[in-house]
Each structure stands twice: as C-alpha cells, then as structure tokens.
Amino acid sequence: ETGVTQTPRHLVMGMTNKKSLKCEQHLGHNAMYWYKQSAKKPLELMFVYNFKEQTENNSVPSRFSPECPNSSHLFLHLHTLQPEDSALYLCASSQDPSIRGTSGGDTQYFGPGTRLTVL
Amino acid sequence: DAKTTQPPSMDCAEGRAANLPCNHSTISGNEYVYWYRQIHSQGPQYIIHGLKNNETNEMASLIITEDRKSSTLILPHATLRDTAVYYCIVRVARGGATNKLIFGTGTLLAVQP
C-alpha cells in the first residue's frame, strides 16, 4: 500500500545519536498516530495527533519527541535512546476520530514501519 | 473497555476457508469490531469492521453473533500469502478526541500448502 509511507525503513543508531523517523499519508486524513511494537509484544500506542494537535501521549519517555507540522506529515524525533527502545515503529492515519456516524469511518491505516535498532 | 480473546494459533489448508474466532463478551452497544492482520515485520493491514450486521468485502467476511459477544472472520479461500497474525479489536473511543486501537496478541494463522 502506498497510502501511508514511512522512512527510513531500517535505522541503526547509537545511544548518543539524534535521528528522526518520518511518516507521510496520502489519504486526506486528519489524524495520525505513532505505535511501537517490541519483539514478541503487542502494538502499543505512543502518540495521537488530530488536526496537528497532540491529543494523546501514552506516557512516552521524553527521549521520543513527536512533531506534526501538518495533517499529512508526522515525525518522531529520537535522542539518547536505549537499547530497549529497539522496535518496529509504526505510523497510522485516519479521518477525524470524532466522526462516528454508523460506519466507524475513522478506520486507521498503517504504514510499513521503521525497524529501529539501538546499539 | 471491551477486551477480546482469540486462539493463539490456527492452521488452514491452502484453498480452504479459514474461520478465525473472537470472543468479546463485554462489548458495549456502540463499539465496533475491527479485524486487522500483520504479515511478519510489516505494518498491520485493515481487513474489515462491523457493528451488528454481517459484513463482506473483497478480502473477507465478518460474522457477528446476534448478542454481539463473539465474531468470526472468514477468509473464503486461504492462500499462502494469508499467513499472518490476525487481530480482533473492539475499538475504544473516549470523548471523540482519540481513537485507540488496543492490540492483543492475535491469532497466528498458518496456511499450509
């Protein structure tokens, strides 16, 4: 699927590095999400942005810093990470989640993920 | 928040129908049942969702029991490429400002040749 793209697909970084993950959605959605999937664990929601405003921070450490400059782009800035932060980081987007209606129309669509390894 | 229970794994022969069950006995009246799947190391892929009625699309069918306490995802003709972890999720909504998908451990469907 090309609706939600993520770059880079793979990233290896040291604990003192600063890097950023990028997500872009081409679906005309207004909400974007960051999830983390560690080995053998379920996906965990990290952040939610709706119309560029952060609406959810799921107790994520400050070494992860999200940025949403517009409804189509989402970044995750990384600094001084730990080896246990190694995981698959997934971005998703949806329509305005306050829209309920009868169709559940705020279905989330995911990108392919960035496989992050912290040495 | 309604939780879901799925078997950890299932096998299915290629070309046969795969029926994946999910229990969600504490589901609320306004909560939808969503199904996603995740092929190894890729992002989750949306499959289908429903509220009360059975639903069908080009990928699968979703059968929801009348009491809504359980559902079954049906892949009518499974192929090797359908091997994946399948997640049944009851969507949680809080005040319309967030749209949480709470993923469990899902069912690993292994399609056998």
CSV table of C-alpha atoms in Angstrom, one decimal:
chain,number,residue,atom,x,y,z
A,1,GLU,CA,0.0,0.0,0.0
A,2,THR,CA,1.2,3.5,-0.7
A,3,GLY,CA,-1.4,5.4,1.3
A,4,VAL,CA,0.9,5.7,4.3
A,5,THR,CA,4.7,5.8,3.8
A,6,GLN,CA,7.5,5.7,6.3
A,7,THR,CA,11.2,6.5,6.0
A,8,PRO,CA,13.6,5.1,6.7
A,9,ARG,CA,12.5,1.5,6.6
A,10,HIS,CA,15.5,0.5,8.7
A,11,LEU,CA,17.6,2.5,11.1
A,12,VAL,CA,20.6,1.6,13.3
A,13,MET,CA,21.7,4.2,15.7
A,14,GLY,CA,23.9,4.6,18.8
A,15,MET,CA,22.7,5.8,22.1
A,16,THR,CA,24.1,9.3,21.7
A,17,ASN,CA,22.8,9.8,18.2
A,18,LYS,CA,19.8,12.0,17.2
A,19,LYS,CA,17.6,10.8,14.4
A,20,SER,CA,14.1,11.3,13.1
A,21,LEU,CA,11.5,9.0,11.7
A,22,LYS,CA,9.2,10.4,9.0
A,23,CYS,CA,5.6,9.4,8.1
A,24,GLU,CA,3.5,10.8,5.3
A,25,GLN,CA,-0.1,10.0,4.5
A,26,HIS,CA,-1.7,10.5,1.1
A,27,LEU,CA,-5.2,9.6,2.1
A,28,GLY,CA,-6.5,13.1,3.1
A,29,HIS,CA,-6.8,12.1,6.7
A,30,ASN,CA,-6.7,14.4,9.7
A,31,ALA,CA,-5.4,12.2,12.4
A,32,MET,CA,-2.0,10.5,12.7
A,33,TYR,CA,-0.6,8.0,15.2
A,34,TRP,CA,2.7,6.6,16.3
A,35,TYR,CA,2.8,3.0,17.6
A,36,LYS,CA,5.6,0.9,18.9
A,37,GLN,CA,6.0,-2.9,18.5
A,38,SER,CA,8.7,-4.5,20.5
A,39,ALA,CA,9.7,-8.1,19.9
A,40,LYS,CA,7.0,-10.6,20.9
A,41,LYS,CA,4.8,-7.8,22.3
A,42,PRO,CA,1.5,-6.3,21.1
A,43,LEU,CA,1.5,-2.9,19.4
A,44,GLU,CA,1.5,0.0,21.9
A,45,LEU,CA,0.0,3.4,21.0
A,46,MET,CA,2.5,6.2,21.7
A,47,PHE,CA,1.0,9.4,20.4
A,48,VAL,CA,-2.1,10.7,18.6
A,49,TYR,CA,-2.4,13.9,16.6
A,50,ASN,CA,-5.7,15.2,15.4
A,51,PHE,CA,-5.7,18.3,13.1
A,52,LYS,CA,-2.0,18.8,14.0
A,53,GLU,CA,-2.8,18.9,17.7
A,54,GLN,CA,-1.5,16.3,20.1
A,55,THR,CA,-4.4,14.6,21.7
A,56,GLU,CA,-2.7,11.6,23.3
A,57,ASN,CA,0.7,10.9,24.9
A,58,ASN,CA,0.7,7.4,26.3
A,59,SER,CA,3.3,8.1,29.0
A,60,VAL,CA,6.1,8.0,26.4
A,61,PRO,CA,9.6,9.0,27.7
A,62,SER,CA,10.8,12.4,26.6
A,63,ARG,CA,13.6,10.9,24.5
A,64,PHE,CA,10.8,10.4,21.9
A,65,SER,CA,9.6,13.8,20.6
A,66,PRO,CA,6.8,13.8,18.0
A,67,GLU,CA,6.1,16.6,15.6
A,68,CYS,CA,3.1,17.1,13.3
A,69,PRO,CA,3.6,20.2,11.0
A,70,ASN,CA,0.5,19.5,9.0
A,71,SER,CA,-2.1,16.8,8.7
A,72,SER,CA,-0.1,14.8,6.1
A,73,HIS,CA,3.2,14.6,7.9
A,74,LEU,CA,4.3,13.2,11.2
A,75,PHE,CA,7.8,12.9,12.6
A,76,LEU,CA,9.3,11.1,15.6
A,77,HIS,CA,12.5,12.7,16.8
A,78,LEU,CA,14.8,10.4,18.7
A,79,HIS,CA,17.6,11.3,21.0
A,80,THR,CA,19.7,9.4,23.6
A,81,LEU,CA,17.7,6.2,23.1
A,82,GLN,CA,18.4,3.0,25.0
A,83,PRO,CA,18.8,-0.5,23.5
A,84,GLU,CA,15.4,-1.5,24.9
A,85,ASP,CA,13.9,1.1,22.5
A,86,SER,CA,14.8,-1.1,19.6
A,87,ALA,CA,11.5,-2.0,18.0
A,88,LEU,CA,9.3,-1.6,14.9
A,89,TYR,CA,7.8,1.9,14.9
A,90,LEU,CA,4.6,2.2,13.0
A,91,CYS,CA,2.7,5.2,11.8
A,92,ALA,CA,-1.0,5.2,11.1
A,93,SER,CA,-3.6,7.7,9.9
A,94,SER,CA,-7.4,8.0,10.0
A,95,GLN,CA,-10.1,10.5,9.4
A,96,ASP,CA,-11.2,12.8,12.2
A,97,PRO,CA,-11.7,10.3,15.1
A,98,SER,CA,-14.6,12.3,16.4
A,99,ILE,CA,-16.6,11.3,13.4
A,100,ARG,CA,-18.6,8.2,14.4
A,101,GLY,CA,-21.7,8.0,12.4
A,102,THR,CA,-22.8,4.5,11.6
A,103,SER,CA,-19.9,3.4,9.6
A,104,GLY,CA,-17.0,3.6,12.1
A,105,GLY,CA,-15.4,5.8,9.5
A,106,ASP,CA,-12.2,6.5,11.4
A,107,THR,CA,-10.5,3.3,10.4
A,108,GLN,CA,-6.8,3.5,10.9
A,109,TYR,CA,-4.4,2.7,8.0
A,110,PHE,CA,-0.8,1.8,8.8
A,111,GLY,CA,2.5,2.4,7.1
A,112,PRO,CA,5.1,-0.3,6.6
A,113,GLY,CA,7.0,0.7,9.7
A,114,THR,CA,10.6,1.6,10.6
A,115,ARG,CA,12.7,-1.1,12.1
A,116,LEU,CA,14.9,0.6,14.7
A,117,THR,CA,18.0,-0.9,16.3
A,118,VAL,CA,19.7,1.0,19.1
A,119,LEU,CA,23.3,-0.1,19.8
B,1,ASP,CA,-13.0,-1.2,27.7
B,2,ALA,CA,-14.2,-4.4,26.0
B,3,LYS,CA,-11.4,-6.9,25.6
B,4,THR,CA,-11.1,-9.7,23.1
B,5,THR,CA,-10.0,-13.3,23.3
B,6,GLN,CA,-8.5,-15.2,20.4
B,7,PRO,CA,-6.8,-18.6,20.0
B,8,PRO,CA,-3.1,-18.1,19.8
B,9,SER,CA,-2.7,-20.1,16.6
B,10,MET,CA,-4.6,-21.9,13.8
B,11,ASP,CA,-3.7,-23.9,10.7
B,12,CYS,CA,-5.6,-23.9,7.5
B,13,ALA,CA,-5.1,-25.8,4.2
B,14,GLU,CA,-4.5,-23.7,1.1
B,15,GLY,CA,-7.7,-23.2,-0.8
B,16,ARG,CA,-9.9,-23.9,2.1
B,17,ALA,CA,-11.9,-21.4,4.2
B,18,ALA,CA,-10.2,-20.0,7.2
B,19,ASN,CA,-12.5,-19.3,10.1
B,20,LEU,CA,-10.9,-17.2,12.9
B,21,PRO,CA,-13.0,-16.8,16.1
B,22,CYS,CA,-13.0,-13.9,18.5
B,23,ASN,CA,-14.8,-13.5,21.8
B,24,HIS,CA,-15.7,-10.0,23.1
B,25,SER,CA,-18.3,-10.7,25.7
B,26,THR,CA,-18.1,-7.3,27.4
B,27,ILE,CA,-18.6,-5.3,24.2
B,28,SER,CA,-20.7,-2.2,24.5
B,29,GLY,CA,-23.5,-1.3,22.2
B,30,ASN,CA,-21.7,1.4,20.3
B,31,GLU,CA,-18.4,-0.4,19.9
B,32,TYR,CA,-17.3,-1.8,16.6
B,33,VAL,CA,-15.4,-5.0,15.9
B,34,TYR,CA,-12.4,-4.5,13.8
B,35,TRP,CA,-10.1,-7.0,12.2
B,36,TYR,CA,-6.5,-6.3,11.1
B,37,ARG,CA,-3.7,-8.6,10.1
B,38,GLN,CA,0.0,-8.3,10.3
B,39,ILE,CA,2.3,-10.2,8.0
B,40,HIS,CA,5.7,-10.7,9.5
B,41,SER,CA,7.5,-7.4,10.2
B,42,GLN,CA,5.1,-5.3,8.2
B,43,GLY,CA,2.5,-2.8,9.2
B,44,PRO,CA,-1.0,-4.0,10.2
B,45,GLN,CA,-3.4,-4.2,7.3
B,46,TYR,CA,-7.1,-3.3,7.8
B,47,ILE,CA,-9.4,-6.1,6.8
B,48,ILE,CA,-13.0,-5.4,7.8
B,49,HIS,CA,-15.1,-4.0,10.6
B,50,GLY,CA,-18.7,-4.2,11.7
B,51,LEU,CA,-21.2,-3.2,14.4
B,52,LYS,CA,-24.2,-5.6,14.3
B,53,ASN,CA,-24.7,-6.9,10.8
B,54,ASN,CA,-22.6,-9.3,9.0
B,55,GLU,CA,-20.2,-7.6,6.6
B,56,THR,CA,-18.3,-8.8,3.4
B,57,ASN,CA,-15.7,-7.1,1.3
B,58,GLU,CA,-13.1,-8.3,-1.2
B,59,MET,CA,-10.9,-9.6,1.5
B,60,ALA,CA,-13.1,-11.4,4.0
B,61,SER,CA,-16.5,-11.8,5.6
B,62,LEU,CA,-17.3,-10.9,9.2
B,63,ILE,CA,-20.0,-12.8,11.1
B,64,ILE,CA,-21.1,-11.2,14.3
B,65,THR,CA,-23.4,-13.2,16.6
B,66,GLU,CA,-26.8,-11.7,17.5
B,67,ASP,CA,-25.8,-11.0,21.1
B,68,ARG,CA,-22.5,-9.4,19.7
B,69,LYS,CA,-20.5,-11.3,22.2
B,70,SER,CA,-18.4,-13.1,19.6
B,71,SER,CA,-17.5,-12.9,15.9
B,72,THR,CA,-15.8,-14.9,13.2
B,73,LEU,CA,-13.6,-13.6,10.4
B,74,ILE,CA,-13.8,-15.8,7.3
B,75,LEU,CA,-11.2,-15.9,4.6
B,76,PRO,CA,-13.1,-17.9,1.9
B,77,HIS,CA,-10.2,-19.3,0.0
B,78,ALA,CA,-7.0,-19.0,2.0
B,79,THR,CA,-3.7,-18.7,0.2
B,80,LEU,CA,-0.1,-18.9,1.5
B,81,ARG,CA,0.0,-15.1,1.4
B,82,ASP,CA,-2.7,-15.1,4.1
B,83,THR,CA,-0.3,-16.4,6.6
B,84,ALA,CA,-0.2,-13.7,9.3
B,85,VAL,CA,-1.2,-12.7,12.8
B,86,TYR,CA,-4.9,-11.7,12.8
B,87,TYR,CA,-6.1,-9.2,15.4
B,88,CYS,CA,-9.6,-8.8,16.5
B,89,ILE,CA,-10.1,-5.4,18.2
B,90,VAL,CA,-13.0,-3.7,19.8
B,91,ARG,CA,-12.5,0.0,19.2
B,92,VAL,CA,-12.3,2.2,22.3
B,93,ALA,CA,-13.4,5.8,21.9
B,94,ARG,CA,-13.0,8.4,24.6
B,95,GLY,CA,-14.9,11.6,24.2
B,96,GLY,CA,-14.4,11.6,20.4
B,97,ALA,CA,-11.0,13.1,20.8
B,98,THR,CA,-9.0,9.9,20.5
B,99,ASN,CA,-9.3,6.7,18.5
B,100,LYS,CA,-7.4,4.0,20.4
B,101,LEU,CA,-6.9,0.6,18.8
B,102,ILE,CA,-5.7,-1.7,21.6
B,103,PHE,CA,-4.0,-4.7,20.0
B,104,GLY,CA,-3.8,-8.0,21.8
B,105,THR,CA,-1.6,-10.9,20.8
B,106,GLY,CA,-3.9,-12.1,18.0
B,107,THR,CA,-4.1,-15.4,16.2
B,108,LEU,CA,-1.2,-16.7,14.1
B,109,LEU,CA,-2.8,-18.2,11.0
B,110,ALA,CA,-0.6,-20.6,9.2
B,111,VAL,CA,-1.8,-21.6,5.8
B,112,GLN,CA,-0.4,-24.9,4.8
B,113,PRO,CA,0.3,-25.9,1.1
